[in-house]
Amino acid sequence: MSLIYLDNNATTKVDPQVLAAMMPYLQDEYANPSSIYDFAKRSNQAVKEARGVLKDFFNAENEKEIIFTSCGSESANMAVRGVLNMNKNKRHIITTKVEHPCVLNLYQALEKEGYKVDYIGVNSNGELDLEELYEKINSDTAIVSVMYANNETGVIFPIEKIAEIIKSKNKETKFFVDAVQVSGKLPINVQAIGADLVGISGHKFHAPKGIGALYVNSKTLIKPLIIGGHQERGKRAGTENVPYIVGMAKAAELAVDHLKYEATEVKRLRDKLESNILKNVYNARLNAGVINRVPNTTNIGFEYIEGELILLHLSDLGICASSGSACTSGSLEPSHVLRAMNVPFTAIHGSIRFSLSKFTTEKEIDYVCEKMPGIIEKLTNLSPFQDELEALRKLRS
Ligand code: PLP
């Protein structure tokens, strides 16, 4: 079996149709969209059309609400710093304990700059404590930042409800949603969810790395992070990355067409993988509630064994999975997300995330289902915790 890529929450394969859409703008149509000669009109028009596609992707009211960025991290930084720099007198921020490191590290930097940041916790199913959120919002709260779905567990947060809570407590508080892990998996409807700012990243839905977008509703004013030319209506300077913008727009169109397939076929394959492992491996446990998850993700803890060893054995068979977010795997620190969920220490080090895509096949999933029990049995036999494993085996058999 050749490569089996089950790490689509880290990044995705570029869809061949996306590449085909980009090619003209990487070769012949290289004009700067701001130039005034006729040759530039086609690249200018391509950016305009792409903005229209992204407007529909977000269900925004207006094209002017879309800003092209370079990635999800930039979208988050632009949203949060953009709002804070516009409201210098407000010094309080709320986020969650389980955000992606690109957001958490930003908040740690802001704490050093004198901001007060509250981190809302989650329960063992990964669900956010909404009462705690309500309690923390006050008249000084400039922004609340909550991810739409968690990259490690796939758990979806009730974004509409959160928006309601925020606005019921303080109408002036802005709401930023990191929607990086839902794009291509669930529809995004910014008007229905009532968010002020929403960020996405192209490489999570089959566009290349290096392109993202931020929706900023027309009532929300932000200060730019990158100051220079007039591009993006003065919100983000720098010559537009025309081929990548065109590529992300194509990926957005394809993603919308594939939402039903994600919700049915991708989910079916994810469920098949998950239930097979949970059935055939006695020391496996699911790290999340089963409802309210994106369709492509499962996070399974293998008790009393090391996740890194599982990943290496999988890698020897050409199977790519992950032990946390790509930005933190490689460090031996247990995942901050699983710690916040109080996953028992016996399982936290042996937790593996599998994330599928529209390119995942049944044959691939069958192969992983076939190989997993043997890998886990081999590593379990080498574990120094034999008494505990025996007790667990008896309990679960
Ligand atoms: N937010 C979430 C939830 C993510 O999963 C990621 C990437 O894994 C990011 C933000 C950062 O996106 P990017 O890699 O495009 O900066």
mmCIF file with all atom_site columns, C-alpha atoms in Angstrom, residues 167-321:
data_model
loop_
_atom_site.group_PDB
_atom_site.id
_atom_site.type_symbol
_atom_site.label_atom_id
_atom_site.label_alt_id
_atom_site.label_comp_id
_atom_site.label_asym_id
_atom_site.label_entity_id
_atom_site.label_seq_id
_atom_site.pdbx_PDB_ins_code
_atom_site.Cartn_x
_atom_site.Cartn_y
_atom_site.Cartn_z
_atom_site.occupancy
_atom_site.B_iso_or_equiv
_atom_site.pdbx_formal_charge
_atom_site.auth_seq_id
_atom_site.auth_comp_id
_atom_site.auth_asym_id
_atom_site.auth_atom_id
_atom_site.pdbx_PDB_model_num
ATOM 1   C CA . LYS A 1 167 ? -23.955 40.345 22.837 1.00 0.00 ? 167 LYS A CA 1
ATOM 2   C CA . SER A 1 168 ? -26.421 39.883 25.737 1.00 0.00 ? 168 SER A CA 1
ATOM 3   C CA . LYS A 1 169 ? -23.697 40.865 28.187 1.00 0.00 ? 169 LYS A CA 1
ATOM 4   C CA . ASN A 1 170 ? -21.823 43.562 26.221 1.00 0.00 ? 170 ASN A CA 1
ATOM 5   C CA . LYS A 1 171 ? -22.948 44.699 22.756 1.00 0.00 ? 171 LYS A CA 1
ATOM 6   C CA . GLU A 1 172 ? -19.598 46.372 22.096 1.00 0.00 ? 172 GLU A CA 1
ATOM 7   C CA . THR A 1 173 ? -17.495 43.251 22.642 1.00 0.00 ? 173 THR A CA 1
ATOM 8   C CA . LYS A 1 174 ? -16.264 41.860 19.327 1.00 0.00 ? 174 LYS A CA 1
ATOM 9   C CA . PHE A 1 175 ? -16.419 38.150 18.551 1.00 0.00 ? 175 PHE A CA 1
ATOM 10  C CA . PHE A 1 176 ? -13.658 36.458 16.548 1.00 0.00 ? 176 PHE A CA 1
ATOM 11  C CA . VAL A 1 177 ? -14.195 32.890 15.339 1.00 0.00 ? 177 VAL A CA 1
ATOM 12  C CA . ASP A 1 178 ? -11.244 30.791 14.182 1.00 0.00 ? 178 ASP A CA 1
ATOM 13  C CA . ALA A 1 179 ? -13.049 28.714 11.549 1.00 0.00 ? 179 ALA A CA 1
ATOM 14  C CA . VAL A 1 180 ? -9.890  27.111 10.140 1.00 0.00 ? 180 VAL A CA 1
ATOM 15  C CA . GLN A 1 181 ? -11.001 23.582 11.043 1.00 0.00 ? 181 GLN A CA 1
ATOM 16  C CA . VAL A 1 182 ? -14.561 23.827 9.753  1.00 0.00 ? 182 VAL A CA 1
ATOM 17  C CA . SER A 1 183 ? -13.897 25.194 6.276  1.00 0.00 ? 183 SER A CA 1
ATOM 18  C CA . GLY A 1 184 ? -14.669 22.432 3.820  1.00 0.00 ? 184 GLY A CA 1
ATOM 19  C CA . LYS A 1 185 ? -16.289 20.344 6.575  1.00 0.00 ? 185 LYS A CA 1
ATOM 20  C CA . LEU A 1 186 ? -19.345 22.403 7.580  1.00 0.00 ? 186 LEU A CA 1
ATOM 21  C CA . PRO A 1 187 ? -21.120 25.349 5.943  1.00 0.00 ? 187 PRO A CA 1
ATOM 22  C CA . ILE A 1 188 ? -20.001 28.713 7.328  1.00 0.00 ? 188 ILE A CA 1
ATOM 23  C CA . ASN A 1 189 ? -22.759 31.316 7.567  1.00 0.00 ? 189 ASN A CA 1
ATOM 24  C CA . VAL A 1 190 ? -21.403 34.447 9.227  1.00 0.00 ? 190 VAL A CA 1
ATOM 25  C CA . GLN A 1 191 ? -24.790 36.160 9.243  1.00 0.00 ? 191 GLN A CA 1
ATOM 26  C CA . ALA A 1 192 ? -26.442 33.249 11.034 1.00 0.00 ? 192 ALA A CA 1
ATOM 27  C CA . ILE A 1 193 ? -23.670 32.772 13.576 1.00 0.00 ? 193 ILE A CA 1
ATOM 28  C CA . GLY A 1 194 ? -23.469 36.461 14.444 1.00 0.00 ? 194 GLY A CA 1
ATOM 29  C CA . ALA A 1 195 ? -19.660 36.654 14.498 1.00 0.00 ? 195 ALA A CA 1
ATOM 30  C CA . ASP A 1 196 ? -17.856 39.935 13.827 1.00 0.00 ? 196 ASP A CA 1
ATOM 31  C CA . LEU A 1 197 ? -14.663 38.396 12.474 1.00 0.00 ? 197 LEU A CA 1
ATOM 32  C CA . VAL A 1 198 ? -14.058 34.892 11.068 1.00 0.00 ? 198 VAL A CA 1
ATOM 33  C CA . GLY A 1 199 ? -10.729 33.477 9.904  1.00 0.00 ? 199 GLY A CA 1
ATOM 34  C CA . ILE A 1 200 ? -9.946  30.586 7.524  1.00 0.00 ? 200 ILE A CA 1
ATOM 35  C CA . SER A 1 201 ? -6.859  29.049 5.910  1.00 0.00 ? 201 SER A CA 1
ATOM 36  C CA . GLY A 1 202 ? -6.733  27.684 2.345  1.00 0.00 ? 202 GLY A CA 1
ATOM 37  C CA . HIS A 1 203 ? -4.388  24.752 2.966  1.00 0.00 ? 203 HIS A CA 1
ATOM 38  C CA . LYS A 1 204 ? -6.961  23.060 5.224  1.00 0.00 ? 204 LYS A CA 1
ATOM 39  C CA . PHE A 1 205 ? -9.389  22.668 2.330  1.00 0.00 ? 205 PHE A CA 1
ATOM 40  C CA . HIS A 1 206 ? -7.237  21.655 -0.632 1.00 0.00 ? 206 HIS A CA 1
ATOM 41  C CA . ALA A 1 207 ? -5.772  25.031 -1.636 1.00 0.00 ? 207 ALA A CA 1
ATOM 42  C CA . PRO A 1 208 ? -2.010  25.558 -1.259 1.00 0.00 ? 208 PRO A CA 1
ATOM 43  C CA . LYS A 1 209 ? -0.263  26.755 1.896  1.00 0.00 ? 209 LYS A CA 1
ATOM 44  C CA . GLY A 1 210 ? 0.270   30.512 2.092  1.00 0.00 ? 210 GLY A CA 1
ATOM 45  C CA . ILE A 1 211 ? -3.242  31.849 1.570  1.00 0.00 ? 211 ILE A CA 1
ATOM 46  C CA . GLY A 1 212 ? -6.081  32.587 3.971  1.00 0.00 ? 212 GLY A CA 1
ATOM 47  C CA . ALA A 1 213 ? -8.950  35.001 4.484  1.00 0.00 ? 213 ALA A CA 1
ATOM 48  C CA . LEU A 1 214 ? -10.548 37.063 7.210  1.00 0.00 ? 214 LEU A CA 1
ATOM 49  C CA . TYR A 1 215 ? -14.195 38.077 7.203  1.00 0.00 ? 215 TYR A CA 1
ATOM 50  C CA . VAL A 1 216 ? -14.714 41.388 9.020  1.00 0.00 ? 216 VAL A CA 1
ATOM 51  C CA . ASN A 1 217 ? -18.298 42.593 9.166  1.00 0.00 ? 217 ASN A CA 1
ATOM 52  C CA . SER A 1 218 ? -18.928 46.114 7.963  1.00 0.00 ? 218 SER A CA 1
ATOM 53  C CA . LYS A 1 219 ? -19.710 47.371 11.496 1.00 0.00 ? 219 LYS A CA 1
ATOM 54  C CA . THR A 1 220 ? -16.330 46.249 12.847 1.00 0.00 ? 220 THR A CA 1
ATOM 55  C CA . LEU A 1 221 ? -13.357 48.552 12.456 1.00 0.00 ? 221 LEU A CA 1
ATOM 56  C CA . ILE A 1 222 ? -9.828  47.138 12.615 1.00 0.00 ? 222 ILE A CA 1
ATOM 57  C CA . LYS A 1 223 ? -6.360  48.687 12.424 1.00 0.00 ? 223 LYS A CA 1
ATOM 58  C CA . PRO A 1 224 ? -4.135  46.985 9.807  1.00 0.00 ? 224 PRO A CA 1
ATOM 59  C CA . LEU A 1 225 ? -1.169  44.861 10.853 1.00 0.00 ? 225 LEU A CA 1
ATOM 60  C CA . ILE A 1 226 ? 0.751   45.423 7.614  1.00 0.00 ? 226 ILE A CA 1
ATOM 61  C CA . ILE A 1 227 ? 0.954   49.057 6.602  1.00 0.00 ? 227 ILE A CA 1
ATOM 62  C CA . GLY A 1 228 ? 2.002   50.062 3.089  1.00 0.00 ? 228 GLY A CA 1
ATOM 63  C CA . GLY A 1 229 ? -0.004  50.147 -0.136 1.00 0.00 ? 229 GLY A CA 1
ATOM 64  C CA . HIS A 1 230 ? -3.739  50.550 -0.502 1.00 0.00 ? 230 HIS A CA 1
ATOM 65  C CA . GLN A 1 231 ? -4.472  46.852 -1.184 1.00 0.00 ? 231 GLN A CA 1
ATOM 66  C CA . GLU A 1 232 ? -7.393  45.142 0.592  1.00 0.00 ? 232 GLU A CA 1
ATOM 67  C CA . ARG A 1 233 ? -8.977  48.586 1.089  1.00 0.00 ? 233 ARG A CA 1
ATOM 68  C CA . GLY A 1 234 ? -6.037  49.648 3.237  1.00 0.00 ? 234 GLY A CA 1
ATOM 69  C CA . LYS A 1 235 ? -6.549  46.739 5.659  1.00 0.00 ? 235 LYS A CA 1
ATOM 70  C CA . ARG A 1 236 ? -3.583  44.654 4.488  1.00 0.00 ? 236 ARG A CA 1
ATOM 71  C CA . ALA A 1 237 ? -0.813  46.094 2.353  1.00 0.00 ? 237 ALA A CA 1
ATOM 72  C CA . GLY A 1 238 ? 1.150   43.998 -0.151 1.00 0.00 ? 238 GLY A CA 1
ATOM 73  C CA . THR A 1 239 ? 0.625   43.069 -3.790 1.00 0.00 ? 239 THR A CA 1
ATOM 74  C CA . GLU A 1 240 ? -2.179  40.528 -4.003 1.00 0.00 ? 240 GLU A CA 1
ATOM 75  C CA . ASN A 1 241 ? -1.083  36.883 -4.343 1.00 0.00 ? 241 ASN A CA 1
ATOM 76  C CA . VAL A 1 242 ? -3.247  36.417 -7.425 1.00 0.00 ? 242 VAL A CA 1
ATOM 77  C CA . PRO A 1 243 ? -2.619  32.695 -8.177 1.00 0.00 ? 243 PRO A CA 1
ATOM 78  C CA . TYR A 1 244 ? -3.171  31.650 -4.572 1.00 0.00 ? 244 TYR A CA 1
ATOM 79  C CA . ILE A 1 245 ? -6.258  33.851 -4.218 1.00 0.00 ? 245 ILE A CA 1
ATOM 80  C CA . VAL A 1 246 ? -7.673  32.244 -7.371 1.00 0.00 ? 246 VAL A CA 1
ATOM 81  C CA . GLY A 1 247 ? -6.706  28.793 -6.026 1.00 0.00 ? 247 GLY A CA 1
ATOM 82  C CA . MET A 1 248 ? -8.415  29.361 -2.677 1.00 0.00 ? 248 MET A CA 1
ATOM 83  C CA . ALA A 1 249 ? -11.574 30.585 -4.420 1.00 0.00 ? 249 ALA A CA 1
ATOM 84  C CA . LYS A 1 250 ? -11.643 27.413 -6.556 1.00 0.00 ? 250 LYS A CA 1
ATOM 85  C CA . ALA A 1 251 ? -11.068 25.324 -3.413 1.00 0.00 ? 251 ALA A CA 1
ATOM 86  C CA . ALA A 1 252 ? -13.934 27.180 -1.687 1.00 0.00 ? 252 ALA A CA 1
ATOM 87  C CA . GLU A 1 253 ? -16.301 26.409 -4.585 1.00 0.00 ? 253 GLU A CA 1
ATOM 88  C CA . LEU A 1 254 ? -15.299 22.741 -4.555 1.00 0.00 ? 254 LEU A CA 1
ATOM 89  C CA . ALA A 1 255 ? -15.613 22.602 -0.760 1.00 0.00 ? 255 ALA A CA 1
ATOM 90  C CA . VAL A 1 256 ? -19.202 23.833 -0.889 1.00 0.00 ? 256 VAL A CA 1
ATOM 91  C CA . ASP A 1 257 ? -19.998 21.207 -3.546 1.00 0.00 ? 257 ASP A CA 1
ATOM 92  C CA . HIS A 1 258 ? -18.456 18.521 -1.305 1.00 0.00 ? 258 HIS A CA 1
ATOM 93  C CA . LEU A 1 259 ? -20.159 19.386 1.991  1.00 0.00 ? 259 LEU A CA 1
ATOM 94  C CA . LYS A 1 260 ? -22.740 16.641 1.566  1.00 0.00 ? 260 LYS A CA 1
ATOM 95  C CA . TYR A 1 261 ? -20.014 14.101 0.778  1.00 0.00 ? 261 TYR A CA 1
ATOM 96  C CA . GLU A 1 262 ? -18.131 15.193 3.939  1.00 0.00 ? 262 GLU A CA 1
ATOM 97  C CA . ALA A 1 263 ? -21.241 14.803 6.076  1.00 0.00 ? 263 ALA A CA 1
ATOM 98  C CA . THR A 1 264 ? -22.028 11.341 4.690  1.00 0.00 ? 264 THR A CA 1
ATOM 99  C CA . GLU A 1 265 ? -19.085 9.457  3.113  1.00 0.00 ? 265 GLU A CA 1
ATOM 100 C CA . VAL A 1 266 ? -16.171 11.035 5.001  1.00 0.00 ? 266 VAL A CA 1
ATOM 101 C CA . LYS A 1 267 ? -18.127 10.656 8.251  1.00 0.00 ? 267 LYS A CA 1
ATOM 102 C CA . ARG A 1 268 ? -18.956 7.035  7.433  1.00 0.00 ? 268 ARG A CA 1
ATOM 103 C CA . LEU A 1 269 ? -15.278 6.207  6.884  1.00 0.00 ? 269 LEU A CA 1
ATOM 104 C CA . ARG A 1 270 ? -14.242 8.086  10.048 1.00 0.00 ? 270 ARG A CA 1
ATOM 105 C CA . ASP A 1 271 ? -16.899 6.202  12.041 1.00 0.00 ? 271 ASP A CA 1
ATOM 106 C CA . LYS A 1 272 ? -15.790 2.886  10.542 1.00 0.00 ? 272 LYS A CA 1
ATOM 107 C CA . LEU A 1 273 ? -12.159 3.505  11.531 1.00 0.00 ? 273 LEU A CA 1
ATOM 108 C CA . GLU A 1 274 ? -13.111 4.690  15.005 1.00 0.00 ? 274 GLU A CA 1
ATOM 109 C CA . SER A 1 275 ? -15.549 1.890  15.830 1.00 0.00 ? 275 SER A CA 1
ATOM 110 C CA . ASN A 1 276 ? -13.168 -0.773 14.517 1.00 0.00 ? 276 ASN A CA 1
ATOM 111 C CA . ILE A 1 277 ? -10.319 0.430  16.684 1.00 0.00 ? 277 ILE A CA 1
ATOM 112 C CA . LEU A 1 278 ? -12.511 0.854  19.773 1.00 0.00 ? 278 LEU A CA 1
ATOM 113 C CA . LYS A 1 279 ? -13.942 -2.637 19.247 1.00 0.00 ? 279 LYS A CA 1
ATOM 114 C CA . ASN A 1 280 ? -10.674 -4.449 18.572 1.00 0.00 ? 280 ASN A CA 1
ATOM 115 C CA . VAL A 1 281 ? -8.253  -2.692 20.927 1.00 0.00 ? 281 VAL A CA 1
ATOM 116 C CA . TYR A 1 282 ? -9.207  -3.043 24.593 1.00 0.00 ? 282 TYR A CA 1
ATOM 117 C CA . ASN A 1 283 ? -6.916  -0.230 25.789 1.00 0.00 ? 283 ASN A CA 1
ATOM 118 C CA . ALA A 1 284 ? -8.348  2.333  23.336 1.00 0.00 ? 284 ALA A CA 1
ATOM 119 C CA . ARG A 1 285 ? -10.681 5.168  24.418 1.00 0.00 ? 285 ARG A CA 1
ATOM 120 C CA . LEU A 1 286 ? -12.292 8.003  22.500 1.00 0.00 ? 286 LEU A CA 1
ATOM 121 C CA . ASN A 1 287 ? -11.032 11.463 23.497 1.00 0.00 ? 287 ASN A CA 1
ATOM 122 C CA . ALA A 1 288 ? -14.230 13.470 22.887 1.00 0.00 ? 288 ALA A CA 1
ATOM 123 C CA . GLY A 1 289 ? -17.986 13.227 23.005 1.00 0.00 ? 289 GLY A CA 1
ATOM 124 C CA . VAL A 1 290 ? -19.373 11.566 19.879 1.00 0.00 ? 290 VAL A CA 1
ATOM 125 C CA . ILE A 1 291 ? -21.876 14.260 19.006 1.00 0.00 ? 291 ILE A CA 1
ATOM 126 C CA . ASN A 1 292 ? -20.992 17.700 17.640 1.00 0.00 ? 292 ASN A CA 1
ATOM 127 C CA . ARG A 1 293 ? -17.784 16.769 15.912 1.00 0.00 ? 293 ARG A CA 1
ATOM 128 C CA . VAL A 1 294 ? -16.604 17.659 12.419 1.00 0.00 ? 294 VAL A CA 1
ATOM 129 C CA . PRO A 1 295 ? -17.103 14.603 10.188 1.00 0.00 ? 295 PRO A CA 1
ATOM 130 C CA . ASN A 1 296 ? -13.450 13.858 9.419  1.00 0.00 ? 296 ASN A CA 1
ATOM 131 C CA . THR A 1 297 ? -11.717 13.728 12.824 1.00 0.00 ? 297 THR A CA 1
ATOM 132 C CA . THR A 1 298 ? -11.242 11.149 15.543 1.00 0.00 ? 298 THR A CA 1
ATOM 133 C CA . ASN A 1 299 ? -8.874  11.318 18.502 1.00 0.00 ? 299 ASN A CA 1
ATOM 134 C CA . ILE A 1 300 ? -8.199  8.014  20.248 1.00 0.00 ? 300 ILE A CA 1
ATOM 135 C CA . GLY A 1 301 ? -6.138  7.457  23.404 1.00 0.00 ? 301 GLY A CA 1
ATOM 136 C CA . PHE A 1 302 ? -4.195  4.171  23.706 1.00 0.00 ? 302 PHE A CA 1
ATOM 137 C CA . GLU A 1 303 ? -3.618  3.588  27.381 1.00 0.00 ? 303 GLU A CA 1
ATOM 138 C CA . TYR A 1 304 ? -0.173  2.900  28.829 1.00 0.00 ? 304 TYR A CA 1
ATOM 139 C CA . ILE A 1 305 ? 1.699   3.316  25.535 1.00 0.00 ? 305 ILE A CA 1
ATOM 140 C CA . GLU A 1 306 ? 3.548   6.170  23.830 1.00 0.00 ? 306 GLU A CA 1
ATOM 141 C CA . GLY A 1 307 ? 1.839   7.985  20.948 1.00 0.00 ? 307 GLY A CA 1
ATOM 142 C CA . GLU A 1 308 ? 5.154   8.759  19.248 1.00 0.00 ? 308 GLU A CA 1
ATOM 143 C CA . LEU A 1 309 ? 5.892   5.009  18.979 1.00 0.00 ? 309 LEU A CA 1
ATOM 144 C CA . ILE A 1 310 ? 2.476   4.373  17.448 1.00 0.00 ? 310 ILE A CA 1
ATOM 145 C CA . LEU A 1 311 ? 3.120   7.127  14.904 1.00 0.00 ? 311 LEU A CA 1
ATOM 146 C CA . LEU A 1 312 ? 6.509   5.649  13.973 1.00 0.00 ? 312 LEU A CA 1
ATOM 147 C CA . HIS A 1 313 ? 4.991   2.188  13.455 1.00 0.00 ? 313 HIS A CA 1
ATOM 148 C CA . LEU A 1 314 ? 2.213   3.714  11.348 1.00 0.00 ? 314 LEU A CA 1
ATOM 149 C CA . SER A 1 315 ? 4.778   5.694  9.383  1.00 0.00 ? 315 SER A CA 1
ATOM 150 C CA . ASP A 1 316 ? 6.696   2.472  8.579  1.00 0.00 ? 316 ASP A CA 1
ATOM 151 C CA . LEU A 1 317 ? 3.501   1.294  6.865  1.00 0.00 ? 317 LEU A CA 1
ATOM 152 C CA . GLY A 1 318 ? 3.102   4.605  4.999  1.00 0.00 ? 318 GLY A CA 1
ATOM 153 C CA . ILE A 1 319 ? 0.280   5.792  7.267  1.00 0.00 ? 319 ILE A CA 1
ATOM 154 C CA . CYS A 1 320 ? 0.353   9.467  8.319  1.00 0.00 ? 320 CYS A CA 1
ATOM 155 C CA . ALA A 1 321 ? -1.466  10.457 11.511 1.00 0.00 ? 321 ALA A CA 1
#
